[in-house]
mmCIF file of C-alpha atoms and ligand atoms in Angstrom:
data_model
loop_
_atom_site.group_PDB
_atom_site.id
_atom_site.type_symbol
_atom_site.label_atom_id
_atom_site.label_comp_id
_atom_site.label_asym_id
_atom_site.label_seq_id
_atom_site.Cartn_x
_atom_site.Cartn_y
_atom_site.Cartn_z
ATOM 1 C CA UNK N 1 0.000 0.000 0.000
ATOM 2 C CA UNK N 2 1.235 3.452 -0.877
ATOM 3 C CA UNK N 3 0.591 6.691 0.907
ATOM 4 C CA UNK N 4 -2.831 8.215 1.064
ATOM 5 C CA UNK N 5 -3.217 11.428 -0.913
ATOM 6 C CA UNK N 6 -5.340 13.898 0.920
ATOM 7 C CA UNK N 7 -6.477 17.249 -0.425
ATOM 8 C CA UNK N 8 -6.814 20.061 2.086
ATOM 9 C CA UNK N 9 -8.874 22.983 0.860
ATOM 10 C CA UNK N 10 -8.773 26.185 2.901
ATOM 11 C CA UNK N 11 -10.659 29.373 2.253
ATOM 12 C CA UNK N 12 -8.633 32.572 2.008
ATOM 13 C CA UNK N 13 -9.962 35.662 3.747
ATOM 14 C CA UNK N 14 -8.130 38.471 1.935
ATOM 15 C CA UNK N 15 -8.586 42.158 2.714
ATOM 16 C CA UNK N 16 -10.043 44.153 -0.211
ATOM 17 C CA UNK N 17 -6.522 45.215 -1.295
ATOM 18 C CA UNK N 18 -5.209 41.662 -1.063
ATOM 19 C CA UNK N 19 -8.235 40.383 -2.985
ATOM 20 C CA UNK N 20 -7.579 42.909 -5.756
ATOM 21 C CA UNK N 21 -3.954 41.721 -5.980
ATOM 22 C CA UNK N 22 -5.013 38.067 -6.067
ATOM 23 C CA UNK N 23 -7.573 38.818 -8.753
ATOM 24 C CA UNK N 24 -5.021 40.675 -10.873
ATOM 25 C CA UNK N 25 -2.555 37.802 -10.431
ATOM 26 C CA UNK N 26 -4.909 34.943 -11.230
ATOM 27 C CA UNK N 27 -6.272 36.954 -14.156
ATOM 28 C CA UNK N 28 -2.748 37.551 -15.493
ATOM 29 C CA UNK N 29 -1.532 33.958 -15.201
ATOM 30 C CA UNK N 30 -4.677 32.614 -16.843
ATOM 31 C CA UNK N 31 -4.556 35.174 -19.622
ATOM 32 C CA UNK N 32 -0.935 34.161 -20.141
ATOM 33 C CA UNK N 33 -1.962 30.493 -20.123
ATOM 34 C CA UNK N 34 -4.631 31.151 -22.752
ATOM 35 C CA UNK N 35 -2.051 32.951 -24.890
ATOM 36 C CA UNK N 36 0.475 30.104 -24.536
ATOM 37 C CA UNK N 37 -2.314 27.634 -25.293
ATOM 38 C CA UNK N 38 -3.174 29.430 -28.563
ATOM 39 C CA UNK N 39 0.503 29.394 -29.521
ATOM 40 C CA UNK N 40 0.766 25.675 -28.741
ATOM 41 C CA UNK N 41 -2.395 24.937 -30.704
ATOM 42 C CA UNK N 42 -1.455 26.915 -33.816
ATOM 43 C CA UNK N 43 2.170 25.794 -33.967
ATOM 44 C CA UNK N 44 1.411 22.220 -32.830
ATOM 45 C CA UNK N 45 4.008 22.531 -30.068
ATOM 46 C CA UNK N 46 2.954 20.684 -26.937
ATOM 47 C CA UNK N 47 6.156 19.717 -25.171
ATOM 48 C CA UNK N 48 7.156 21.689 -22.103
ATOM 49 C CA UNK N 49 10.748 22.190 -23.255
ATOM 50 C CA UNK N 50 9.719 23.507 -26.699
ATOM 51 C CA UNK N 51 7.005 25.771 -25.351
ATOM 52 C CA UNK N 52 9.401 27.246 -22.846
ATOM 53 C CA UNK N 53 11.746 28.169 -25.653
ATOM 54 C CA UNK N 54 8.892 29.833 -27.568
ATOM 55 C CA UNK N 55 6.944 31.505 -24.787
ATOM 56 C CA UNK N 56 8.849 31.896 -21.529
ATOM 57 C CA UNK N 57 10.430 35.299 -22.147
ATOM 58 C CA UNK N 58 7.318 36.768 -23.671
ATOM 59 C CA UNK N 59 4.874 35.848 -20.938
ATOM 60 C CA UNK N 60 7.294 37.049 -18.271
ATOM 61 C CA UNK N 61 7.497 40.450 -19.912
ATOM 62 C CA UNK N 62 3.982 40.854 -21.302
ATOM 63 C CA UNK N 63 2.061 39.636 -18.265
ATOM 64 C CA UNK N 64 4.453 40.700 -15.506
ATOM 65 C CA UNK N 65 5.046 37.180 -14.228
ATOM 66 C CA UNK N 66 7.815 36.011 -11.922
ATOM 67 C CA UNK N 67 10.053 33.237 -13.268
ATOM 68 C CA UNK N 68 8.341 30.446 -11.317
ATOM 69 C CA UNK N 69 4.884 31.709 -12.243
ATOM 70 C CA UNK N 70 5.827 31.735 -15.937
ATOM 71 C CA UNK N 71 7.121 28.159 -15.675
ATOM 72 C CA UNK N 72 3.949 27.036 -13.914
ATOM 73 C CA UNK N 73 1.842 28.668 -16.629
ATOM 74 C CA UNK N 74 3.672 26.691 -19.315
ATOM 75 C CA UNK N 75 3.440 23.472 -17.341
ATOM 76 C CA UNK N 76 -0.277 24.061 -16.772
ATOM 77 C CA UNK N 77 -0.797 24.403 -20.526
ATOM 78 C CA UNK N 78 1.239 21.310 -21.418
ATOM 79 C CA UNK N 79 -0.586 19.322 -18.706
ATOM 80 C CA UNK N 80 -3.963 20.451 -20.069
ATOM 81 C CA UNK N 81 -3.051 19.352 -23.596
ATOM 82 C CA UNK N 82 -1.601 16.072 -22.324
ATOM 83 C CA UNK N 83 -4.950 15.368 -20.646
ATOM 84 C CA UNK N 84 -6.878 16.385 -23.767
ATOM 85 C CA UNK N 85 -4.723 14.211 -25.988
ATOM 86 C CA UNK N 86 -5.060 11.259 -23.617
ATOM 87 C CA UNK N 87 -8.835 11.719 -23.678
ATOM 88 C CA UNK N 88 -8.784 11.819 -27.476
ATOM 89 C CA UNK N 89 -6.752 8.607 -27.548
ATOM 90 C CA UNK N 90 -8.965 6.691 -25.141
ATOM 91 C CA UNK N 91 -12.155 7.921 -26.814
ATOM 92 C CA UNK N 92 -13.438 10.057 -23.929
ATOM 93 C CA UNK N 93 -13.703 13.116 -26.159
ATOM 94 C CA UNK N 94 -16.024 11.342 -28.588
ATOM 95 C CA UNK N 95 -15.548 8.976 -31.531
ATOM 96 C CA UNK N 96 -13.337 9.945 -34.516
ATOM 97 C CA UNK N 97 -15.363 12.208 -36.800
ATOM 98 C CA UNK N 98 -17.936 13.059 -34.097
ATOM 99 C CA UNK N 99 -18.926 16.694 -33.590
ATOM 100 C CA UNK N 100 -17.719 16.626 -30.013
ATOM 101 C CA UNK N 101 -14.283 15.396 -30.995
ATOM 102 C CA UNK N 102 -14.033 17.956 -33.791
ATOM 103 C CA UNK N 103 -14.904 20.735 -31.355
ATOM 104 C CA UNK N 104 -12.232 19.524 -28.940
ATOM 105 C CA UNK N 105 -9.674 19.586 -31.748
ATOM 106 C CA UNK N 106 -10.699 22.792 -33.511
ATOM 107 C CA UNK N 107 -9.988 25.410 -30.878
ATOM 108 C CA UNK N 108 -7.192 26.000 -28.406
ATOM 109 C CA UNK N 109 -7.881 25.363 -24.713
ATOM 110 C CA UNK N 110 -9.016 28.515 -22.910
ATOM 111 C CA UNK N 111 -8.359 29.213 -19.225
ATOM 112 C CA UNK N 112 -10.991 31.042 -17.156
ATOM 113 C CA UNK N 113 -9.748 34.099 -15.204
ATOM 114 C CA UNK N 114 -10.341 32.222 -11.924
ATOM 115 C CA UNK N 115 -8.887 28.858 -13.019
ATOM 116 C CA UNK N 116 -6.556 27.119 -10.570
ATOM 117 C CA UNK N 117 -2.887 28.052 -10.651
ATOM 118 C CA UNK N 118 -0.117 26.155 -8.837
ATOM 119 C CA UNK N 119 2.154 28.060 -6.454
ATOM 120 C CA UNK N 120 5.344 26.427 -5.231
ATOM 121 C CA UNK N 121 7.304 27.005 -2.010
ATOM 122 C CA UNK N 122 9.098 29.998 -3.479
ATOM 123 C CA UNK N 123 5.847 31.768 -4.399
ATOM 124 C CA UNK N 124 3.781 30.745 -1.411
ATOM 125 C CA UNK N 125 4.621 30.086 2.207
ATOM 126 C CA UNK N 126 2.295 28.983 4.962
ATOM 127 C CA UNK N 127 2.334 30.484 8.457
ATOM 128 C CA UNK N 128 0.146 27.872 10.066
ATOM 129 C CA UNK N 129 0.176 29.237 13.618
ATOM 130 C CA UNK N 130 -0.868 32.668 12.463
ATOM 131 C CA UNK N 131 -3.269 31.135 9.915
ATOM 132 C CA UNK N 132 -1.864 33.294 7.161
ATOM 133 C CA UNK N 133 0.005 32.785 3.919
ATOM 134 C CA UNK N 134 2.543 34.935 2.164
ATOM 135 C CA UNK N 135 2.013 34.813 -1.574
ATOM 136 C CA UNK N 136 3.612 36.237 -4.704
ATOM 137 C CA UNK N 137 1.311 38.481 -6.751
ATOM 138 C CA UNK N 138 1.782 40.653 -9.804
ATOM 139 C CA UNK N 139 1.444 43.607 -7.382
ATOM 140 C CA UNK N 140 4.306 42.358 -5.212
ATOM 141 C CA UNK N 141 4.487 39.879 -2.351
ATOM 142 C CA UNK N 142 1.327 39.835 -0.202
ATOM 143 C CA UNK N 143 2.196 39.000 3.382
ATOM 144 C CA UNK N 144 -0.319 37.822 5.963
ATOM 145 C CA UNK N 145 -3.268 36.823 3.820
ATOM 146 C CA UNK N 146 -5.571 35.208 6.376
ATOM 147 C CA UNK N 147 -7.179 31.815 5.825
ATOM 148 C CA UNK N 148 -9.790 29.734 7.637
ATOM 149 C CA UNK N 149 -9.007 26.137 8.563
ATOM 150 C CA UNK N 150 -10.165 23.560 11.088
ATOM 151 C CA UNK N 151 -7.789 22.187 13.730
ATOM 152 C CA UNK N 152 -7.719 18.901 11.810
ATOM 153 C CA UNK N 153 -6.738 20.646 8.568
ATOM 154 C CA UNK N 154 -3.976 22.611 10.332
ATOM 155 C CA UNK N 155 -2.536 19.431 11.812
ATOM 156 C CA UNK N 156 -2.580 17.710 8.455
ATOM 157 C CA UNK N 157 -0.921 20.669 6.748
ATOM 158 C CA UNK N 158 1.742 20.961 9.449
ATOM 159 C CA UNK N 159 2.607 17.278 9.323
ATOM 160 C CA UNK N 160 2.292 16.316 5.675
ATOM 161 C CA UNK N 161 2.142 19.228 3.274
ATOM 162 C CA UNK N 162 4.978 19.486 0.778
ATOM 163 C CA UNK N 163 5.398 21.323 -2.506
ATOM 164 C CA UNK N 164 2.746 23.096 -4.509
ATOM 165 C CA UNK N 165 -0.661 24.473 -3.611
ATOM 166 C CA UNK N 166 -3.311 25.612 -6.068
ATOM 167 C CA UNK N 167 -4.900 29.058 -5.845
ATOM 168 C CA UNK N 168 -8.360 29.345 -7.336
ATOM 169 C CA UNK N 169 -11.407 31.615 -7.340
ATOM 170 C CA UNK N 170 -14.880 30.083 -7.345
ATOM 171 C CA UNK N 171 -18.347 31.455 -6.663
ATOM 172 C CA UNK N 172 -16.951 34.685 -5.251
ATOM 173 C CA UNK N 173 -14.524 32.954 -2.890
ATOM 174 C CA UNK N 174 -10.775 32.385 -2.774
ATOM 175 C CA UNK N 175 -9.333 28.966 -2.029
ATOM 176 C CA UNK N 176 -5.956 27.348 -1.592
ATOM 177 C CA UNK N 177 -5.815 23.645 -2.267
ATOM 178 C CA UNK N 178 -2.880 21.747 -0.816
ATOM 179 C CA UNK N 179 -2.126 18.097 -1.492
ATOM 180 C CA UNK N 180 -0.759 16.121 1.430
ATOM 181 C CA UNK N 181 0.855 12.685 1.413
ATOM 182 C CA UNK N 182 -0.247 10.780 4.468
ATOM 183 C CA UNK N 183 1.892 7.748 5.235
ATOM 184 C CA UNK N 184 0.022 4.620 6.250
ATOM 185 C CA UNK N 185 0.079 3.796 9.917
ATOM 186 C CA UNK N 186 0.620 0.151 10.804
ATOM 187 C CA UNK N 187 -2.783 -1.455 11.196
ATOM 188 C CA UNK N 188 -3.568 -2.654 14.712
ATOM 189 C CA UNK N 189 -5.042 -6.133 15.143
ATOM 190 C CA UNK N 190 -8.727 -5.390 15.641
ATOM 191 C CA UNK N 191 -10.734 -6.428 18.657
ATOM 192 C CA UNK N 192 -13.914 -7.259 16.737
ATOM 193 C CA UNK N 193 -15.464 -5.202 13.957
ATOM 194 C CA UNK N 194 -17.766 -2.229 13.692
ATOM 195 C CA UNK N 195 -20.166 -2.933 10.813
ATOM 196 C CA UNK N 196 -21.351 0.009 8.696
ATOM 197 C CA UNK N 197 -24.571 -0.162 6.691
ATOM 198 C CA UNK N 198 -24.883 2.542 4.046
ATOM 199 C CA UNK N 199 -28.367 3.665 3.109
ATOM 200 C CA UNK N 200 -30.591 6.438 1.888
ATOM 201 C CA UNK N 201 -32.842 7.371 4.820
ATOM 202 C CA UNK N 202 -29.906 6.787 7.178
ATOM 203 C CA UNK N 203 -26.683 7.508 5.335
ATOM 204 C CA UNK N 204 -24.720 5.237 7.635
ATOM 205 C CA UNK N 205 -25.756 2.979 10.510
ATOM 206 C CA UNK N 206 -23.242 1.151 12.693
ATOM 207 C CA UNK N 207 -23.528 -2.189 14.447
ATOM 208 C CA UNK N 208 -23.040 -0.176 17.650
ATOM 209 C CA UNK N 209 -26.561 1.139 17.024
ATOM 210 C CA UNK N 210 -25.644 4.673 15.918
ATOM 211 C CA UNK N 211 -27.650 5.992 12.968
ATOM 212 C CA UNK N 212 -26.183 8.874 10.984
ATOM 213 C CA UNK N 213 -29.240 10.343 9.351
ATOM 214 C CA UNK N 214 -29.146 11.994 5.978
ATOM 215 C CA UNK N 215 -31.947 14.361 6.921
ATOM 216 C CA UNK N 216 -30.050 17.601 6.395
ATOM 217 C CA UNK N 217 -28.579 16.350 3.147
ATOM 218 C CA UNK N 218 -31.852 15.006 1.797
ATOM 219 C CA UNK N 219 -33.584 18.304 2.637
ATOM 220 C CA UNK N 220 -30.920 20.298 0.780
ATOM 221 C CA UNK N 221 -31.180 17.948 -2.195
ATOM 222 C CA UNK N 222 -34.930 18.307 -2.244
ATOM 223 C CA UNK N 223 -34.766 22.124 -2.163
ATOM 224 C CA UNK N 224 -32.167 22.113 -4.911
ATOM 225 C CA UNK N 225 -34.214 19.757 -7.052
ATOM 226 C CA UNK N 226 -37.158 22.168 -6.928
ATOM 227 C CA UNK N 227 -34.974 25.113 -7.821
ATOM 228 C CA UNK N 228 -33.297 23.139 -10.591
ATOM 229 C CA UNK N 229 -36.648 22.355 -12.189
ATOM 230 C CA UNK N 230 -37.518 26.049 -12.319
ATOM 231 C CA UNK N 231 -34.088 27.131 -13.577
ATOM 232 C CA UNK N 232 -33.837 24.441 -16.241
ATOM 233 C CA UNK N 233 -37.065 25.688 -17.758
ATOM 234 C CA UNK N 234 -35.440 29.086 -18.282
ATOM 235 C CA UNK N 235 -32.369 28.130 -20.341
ATOM 236 C CA UNK N 236 -30.772 31.570 -19.942
ATOM 237 C CA UNK N 237 -27.068 32.075 -19.319
ATOM 238 C CA UNK N 238 -27.584 33.403 -15.820
ATOM 239 C CA UNK N 239 -29.909 30.504 -14.988
ATOM 240 C CA UNK N 240 -27.232 28.076 -16.128
ATOM 241 C CA UNK N 241 -24.610 29.834 -14.029
ATOM 242 C CA UNK N 242 -26.866 29.731 -10.999
ATOM 243 C CA UNK N 243 -27.471 26.026 -11.620
ATOM 244 C CA UNK N 244 -23.747 25.314 -11.690
ATOM 245 C CA UNK N 245 -23.269 27.249 -8.493
ATOM 246 C CA UNK N 246 -26.105 25.358 -6.806
ATOM 247 C CA UNK N 247 -24.715 22.018 -7.892
ATOM 248 C CA UNK N 248 -21.326 22.850 -6.403
ATOM 249 C CA UNK N 249 -22.922 24.066 -3.199
ATOM 250 C CA UNK N 250 -24.846 20.828 -2.892
ATOM 251 C CA UNK N 251 -21.688 18.796 -3.543
ATOM 252 C CA UNK N 252 -19.841 20.773 -0.853
ATOM 253 C CA UNK N 253 -22.627 20.160 1.618
ATOM 254 C CA UNK N 254 -22.650 16.441 0.817
ATOM 255 C CA UNK N 255 -18.864 16.216 1.199
ATOM 256 C CA UNK N 256 -19.011 17.987 4.579
ATOM 257 C CA UNK N 257 -21.735 15.633 5.767
ATOM 258 C CA UNK N 258 -19.732 12.618 4.627
ATOM 259 C CA UNK N 259 -16.559 13.889 6.298
ATOM 260 C CA UNK N 260 -18.374 14.328 9.591
ATOM 261 C CA UNK N 261 -19.961 10.883 9.438
ATOM 262 C CA UNK N 262 -16.704 9.185 8.413
ATOM 263 C CA UNK N 263 -14.868 10.886 11.262
ATOM 264 C CA UNK N 264 -17.450 9.742 13.829
ATOM 265 C CA UNK N 265 -17.303 6.168 12.558
ATOM 266 C CA UNK N 266 -13.508 6.023 12.664
ATOM 267 C CA UNK N 267 -13.427 7.665 16.100
ATOM 268 C CA UNK N 268 -15.886 5.071 17.419
ATOM 269 C CA UNK N 269 -13.748 2.245 16.020
ATOM 270 C CA UNK N 270 -10.542 3.742 17.436
ATOM 271 C CA UNK N 271 -12.073 4.116 20.880
ATOM 272 C CA UNK N 272 -13.219 0.494 21.017
ATOM 273 C CA UNK N 273 -10.179 -1.004 19.266
ATOM 274 C CA UNK N 274 -12.422 -2.407 16.530
ATOM 275 C CA UNK N 275 -11.803 -2.678 12.816
ATOM 276 C CA UNK N 276 -14.372 -1.375 10.335
ATOM 277 C CA UNK N 277 -16.415 -3.596 8.019
ATOM 278 C CA UNK N 278 -17.903 -1.988 4.912
ATOM 279 C CA UNK N 279 -20.127 -3.442 2.241
ATOM 280 C CA UNK N 280 -18.394 -4.067 -1.032
ATOM 281 C CA UNK N 281 -19.286 -0.984 -3.097
ATOM 282 C CA UNK N 282 -20.040 -2.764 -6.348
ATOM 283 C CA UNK N 283 -22.684 -4.676 -4.440
ATOM 284 C CA UNK N 284 -24.237 -1.496 -3.102
ATOM 285 C CA UNK N 285 -24.498 -0.086 -6.579
ATOM 286 C CA UNK N 286 -26.363 -3.176 -7.747
ATOM 287 C CA UNK N 287 -28.665 -3.148 -4.774
ATOM 288 C CA UNK N 288 -29.622 0.487 -5.232
ATOM 289 C CA UNK N 289 -30.141 -0.037 -8.935
ATOM 290 C CA UNK N 290 -32.815 -2.581 -8.163
ATOM 291 C CA UNK N 291 -34.615 -0.155 -5.929
ATOM 292 C CA UNK N 292 -34.739 3.192 -7.702
ATOM 293 C CA UNK N 293 -33.028 3.435 -11.071
ATOM 294 C CA UNK N 294 -33.214 7.233 -11.332
ATOM 295 C CA UNK N 295 -31.335 7.701 -8.092
ATOM 296 C CA UNK N 296 -28.472 5.373 -8.833
ATOM 297 C CA UNK N 297 -25.907 7.912 -9.943
ATOM 298 C CA UNK N 298 -26.397 10.308 -7.075
ATOM 299 C CA UNK N 299 -26.539 7.705 -4.353
ATOM 300 C CA UNK N 300 -23.836 5.398 -5.598
ATOM 301 C CA UNK N 301 -21.610 8.446 -5.954
ATOM 302 C CA UNK N 302 -22.416 9.434 -2.388
ATOM 303 C CA UNK N 303 -21.814 5.896 -1.079
ATOM 304 C CA UNK N 304 -18.471 5.757 -2.817
ATOM 305 C CA UNK N 305 -17.426 9.097 -1.371
ATOM 306 C CA UNK N 306 -18.472 8.174 2.164
ATOM 307 C CA UNK N 307 -16.705 4.822 1.794
ATOM 308 C CA UNK N 308 -13.555 6.557 0.538
ATOM 309 C CA UNK N 309 -13.563 9.015 3.446
ATOM 310 C CA UNK N 310 -13.962 6.173 5.952
ATOM 311 C CA UNK N 311 -11.109 4.247 4.337
ATOM 312 C CA UNK N 312 -8.583 7.052 4.350
ATOM 313 C CA UNK N 313 -9.459 8.282 7.814
ATOM 314 C CA UNK N 314 -9.172 4.683 9.015
ATOM 315 C CA UNK N 315 -5.791 4.260 7.337
ATOM 316 C CA UNK N 316 -4.529 7.433 8.950
ATOM 317 C CA UNK N 317 -5.647 6.115 12.325
ATOM 318 C CA UNK N 318 -4.254 2.610 11.768
ATOM 319 C CA UNK N 319 -7.729 1.065 11.914
ATOM 320 C CA UNK N 320 -8.280 -2.160 9.929
ATOM 321 C CA UNK N 321 -10.883 -2.038 7.149
ATOM 322 C CA UNK N 322 -12.426 -5.049 5.448
ATOM 323 C CA UNK N 323 -14.961 -5.186 2.641
ATOM 324 C CA UNK N 324 -17.691 -7.774 2.894
ATOM 325 C CA UNK N 325 -20.207 -9.304 0.508
ATOM 326 C CA UNK N 326 -23.428 -7.313 0.987
ATOM 327 C CA UNK N 327 -25.797 -10.085 -0.151
ATOM 328 C CA UNK N 328 -28.770 -10.572 2.191
ATOM 329 C CA UNK N 329 -27.370 -8.310 4.913
ATOM 330 C CA UNK N 330 -30.784 -6.677 5.156
ATOM 331 C CA UNK N 331 -32.879 -9.880 5.141
ATOM 332 C CA UNK N 332 -30.720 -12.110 7.344
ATOM 333 C CA UNK N 333 -31.196 -12.289 11.099
ATOM 334 C CA UNK N 334 -28.105 -11.113 12.984
ATOM 335 C CA UNK N 335 -29.086 -13.256 15.983
ATOM 336 C CA UNK N 336 -29.799 -16.662 14.401
ATOM 337 C CA UNK N 337 -28.796 -16.304 10.733
ATOM 338 C CA UNK N 338 -32.251 -17.082 9.337
ATOM 339 C CA UNK N 339 -32.740 -15.438 5.921
ATOM 340 C CA UNK N 340 -36.258 -14.477 4.825
ATOM 341 C CA UNK N 341 -37.689 -11.515 2.947
ATOM 342 C CA UNK N 342 -40.525 -11.402 5.453
ATOM 343 C CA UNK N 343 -37.969 -10.717 8.209
ATOM 344 C CA UNK N 344 -38.147 -7.147 7.009
ATOM 345 C CA UNK N 345 -41.779 -6.082 6.700
ATOM 346 C CA UNK N 346 -40.912 -2.416 6.017
ATOM 347 C CA UNK N 347 -37.996 -0.015 5.563
ATOM 348 C CA UNK N 348 -37.264 0.404 9.267
ATOM 349 C CA UNK N 349 -38.346 -2.833 10.880
ATOM 350 C CA UNK N 350 -36.507 -6.117 11.241
ATOM 351 C CA UNK N 351 -38.330 -8.968 12.985
ATOM 352 C CA UNK N 352 -37.014 -12.512 12.586
ATOM 353 C CA UNK N 353 -39.757 -14.941 11.576
ATOM 354 C CA UNK N 354 -37.723 -17.802 13.064
ATOM 355 C CA UNK N 355 -36.355 -16.639 16.436
ATOM 356 C CA UNK N 356 -38.353 -13.441 17.025
ATOM 357 C CA UNK N 357 -35.281 -11.179 17.292
ATOM 358 C CA UNK N 358 -36.306 -7.558 16.611
ATOM 359 C CA UNK N 359 -34.123 -4.528 15.857
ATOM 360 C CA UNK N 360 -34.025 -1.459 13.628
ATOM 361 C CA UNK N 361 -33.530 -2.861 10.116
ATOM 362 C CA UNK N 362 -30.346 -0.856 9.434
ATOM 363 C CA UNK N 363 -28.794 -1.816 12.788
ATOM 364 C CA UNK N 364 -29.530 -5.485 12.075
ATOM 365 C CA UNK N 365 -27.868 -5.136 8.658
ATOM 366 C CA UNK N 366 -24.837 -3.427 10.231
ATOM 367 C CA UNK N 367 -24.522 -6.297 12.736
ATOM 368 C CA UNK N 368 -24.490 -8.775 9.849
ATOM 369 C CA UNK N 369 -21.795 -6.722 8.159
ATOM 370 C CA UNK N 370 -19.792 -6.683 11.399
ATOM 371 C CA UNK N 371 -19.827 -10.465 11.754
ATOM 372 C CA UNK N 372 -18.844 -10.881 8.103
ATOM 373 C CA UNK N 373 -15.983 -8.487 8.859
ATOM 374 C CA UNK N 374 -14.776 -10.746 11.671
ATOM 375 C CA UNK N 375 -14.990 -13.787 9.378
ATOM 376 C CA UNK N 376 -13.303 -11.951 6.477
ATOM 377 C CA UNK N 377 -10.427 -10.813 8.677
ATOM 378 C CA UNK N 378 -9.928 -14.319 10.067
ATOM 379 C CA UNK N 379 -9.787 -15.797 6.552
ATOM 380 C CA UNK N 380 -7.363 -13.207 5.152
ATOM 381 C CA UNK N 381 -5.063 -13.458 8.198
ATOM 382 C CA UNK N 382 -5.093 -17.229 8.447
ATOM 383 C CA UNK N 383 -2.975 -17.089 5.287
ATOM 384 C CA UNK N 384 -0.528 -14.679 6.984
ATOM 385 C CA UNK N 385 -0.188 -16.986 9.995
ATOM 386 C CA UNK N 386 0.448 -20.023 7.796
ATOM 387 C CA UNK N 387 3.131 -18.212 5.799
HETATM 388 ZN ZN1 ZN D 1 -33.478 -15.001 14.081
#
């Protein structure tokens, strides 16, 4: 297993003067990138070394960029074309001859004024205790630009951040995005397993009996769905922009909810010395598909994200994670093992038709997942012991 890559996104809180400098800077680097991109496109020059020879001096002078910024601009352009060309090769930009593919080929890549720009250690330094950064701008070095971060984010940045961070402007807000490499902690031998059942009414339910409801998230989704219906009818540019903004806001809310839930689950497992058992995600996708086809994308995406958050938080904490087969976890009795559809008369209720055991349906499912976790761990580690 390699290291876990973790992205820490903090919001900058610039003063009006600092914001103006950031805006000028991001505008300049992206204008420069668009210019370099046009040059690359027209001259069919896509290699970093060649583009540097053609463009480096010019963008430094014409856009007022520092040496590192100019190099990052060129690298950003070559990276963007490398991605485009890879997508063309693997067919993701449409079939040969298709209109979509032709469009992708016809025009040079354009960079929005707020598009992300990498800043390396020489252009950006973090003062974590003061919660400020010092950053190069086209108006000179801006010292003490404040940022907002949680204690957890600060710890992660202090311990694991190296190299570049991306500056970007989105929906009227400034962000810095730092990538951190988190080394794996050795996994402790678990004392039993905490089973996690992922669902729709309750996003996650543990075998310990804790239900993490998706109420807030479902309410936000519902409100957004209503708004989306009205906006989609309009088809205007501003309606489309508002839609995009809404979609991102909803995604942010969902990610925050998932982070909070994942953290609580991993904390519970750490406290009790348990490992964590999750349903195999492919299985979840199939199960949801059977239920409500139109919701598959949204929910399976959400399940995958929550699962991913649990896995990397668990790895950081040295908590064992096993995936289990999700078949019949909702219909099987966690007390006697009896499987029967009638064990689950409705969404919330589990009542065993054989032994009479009764429990909340999601908690019963989570207990089944937990015992499969114990069995799965025993099987995979029997091989280790034999070796
Ligand atoms: Zn039973």
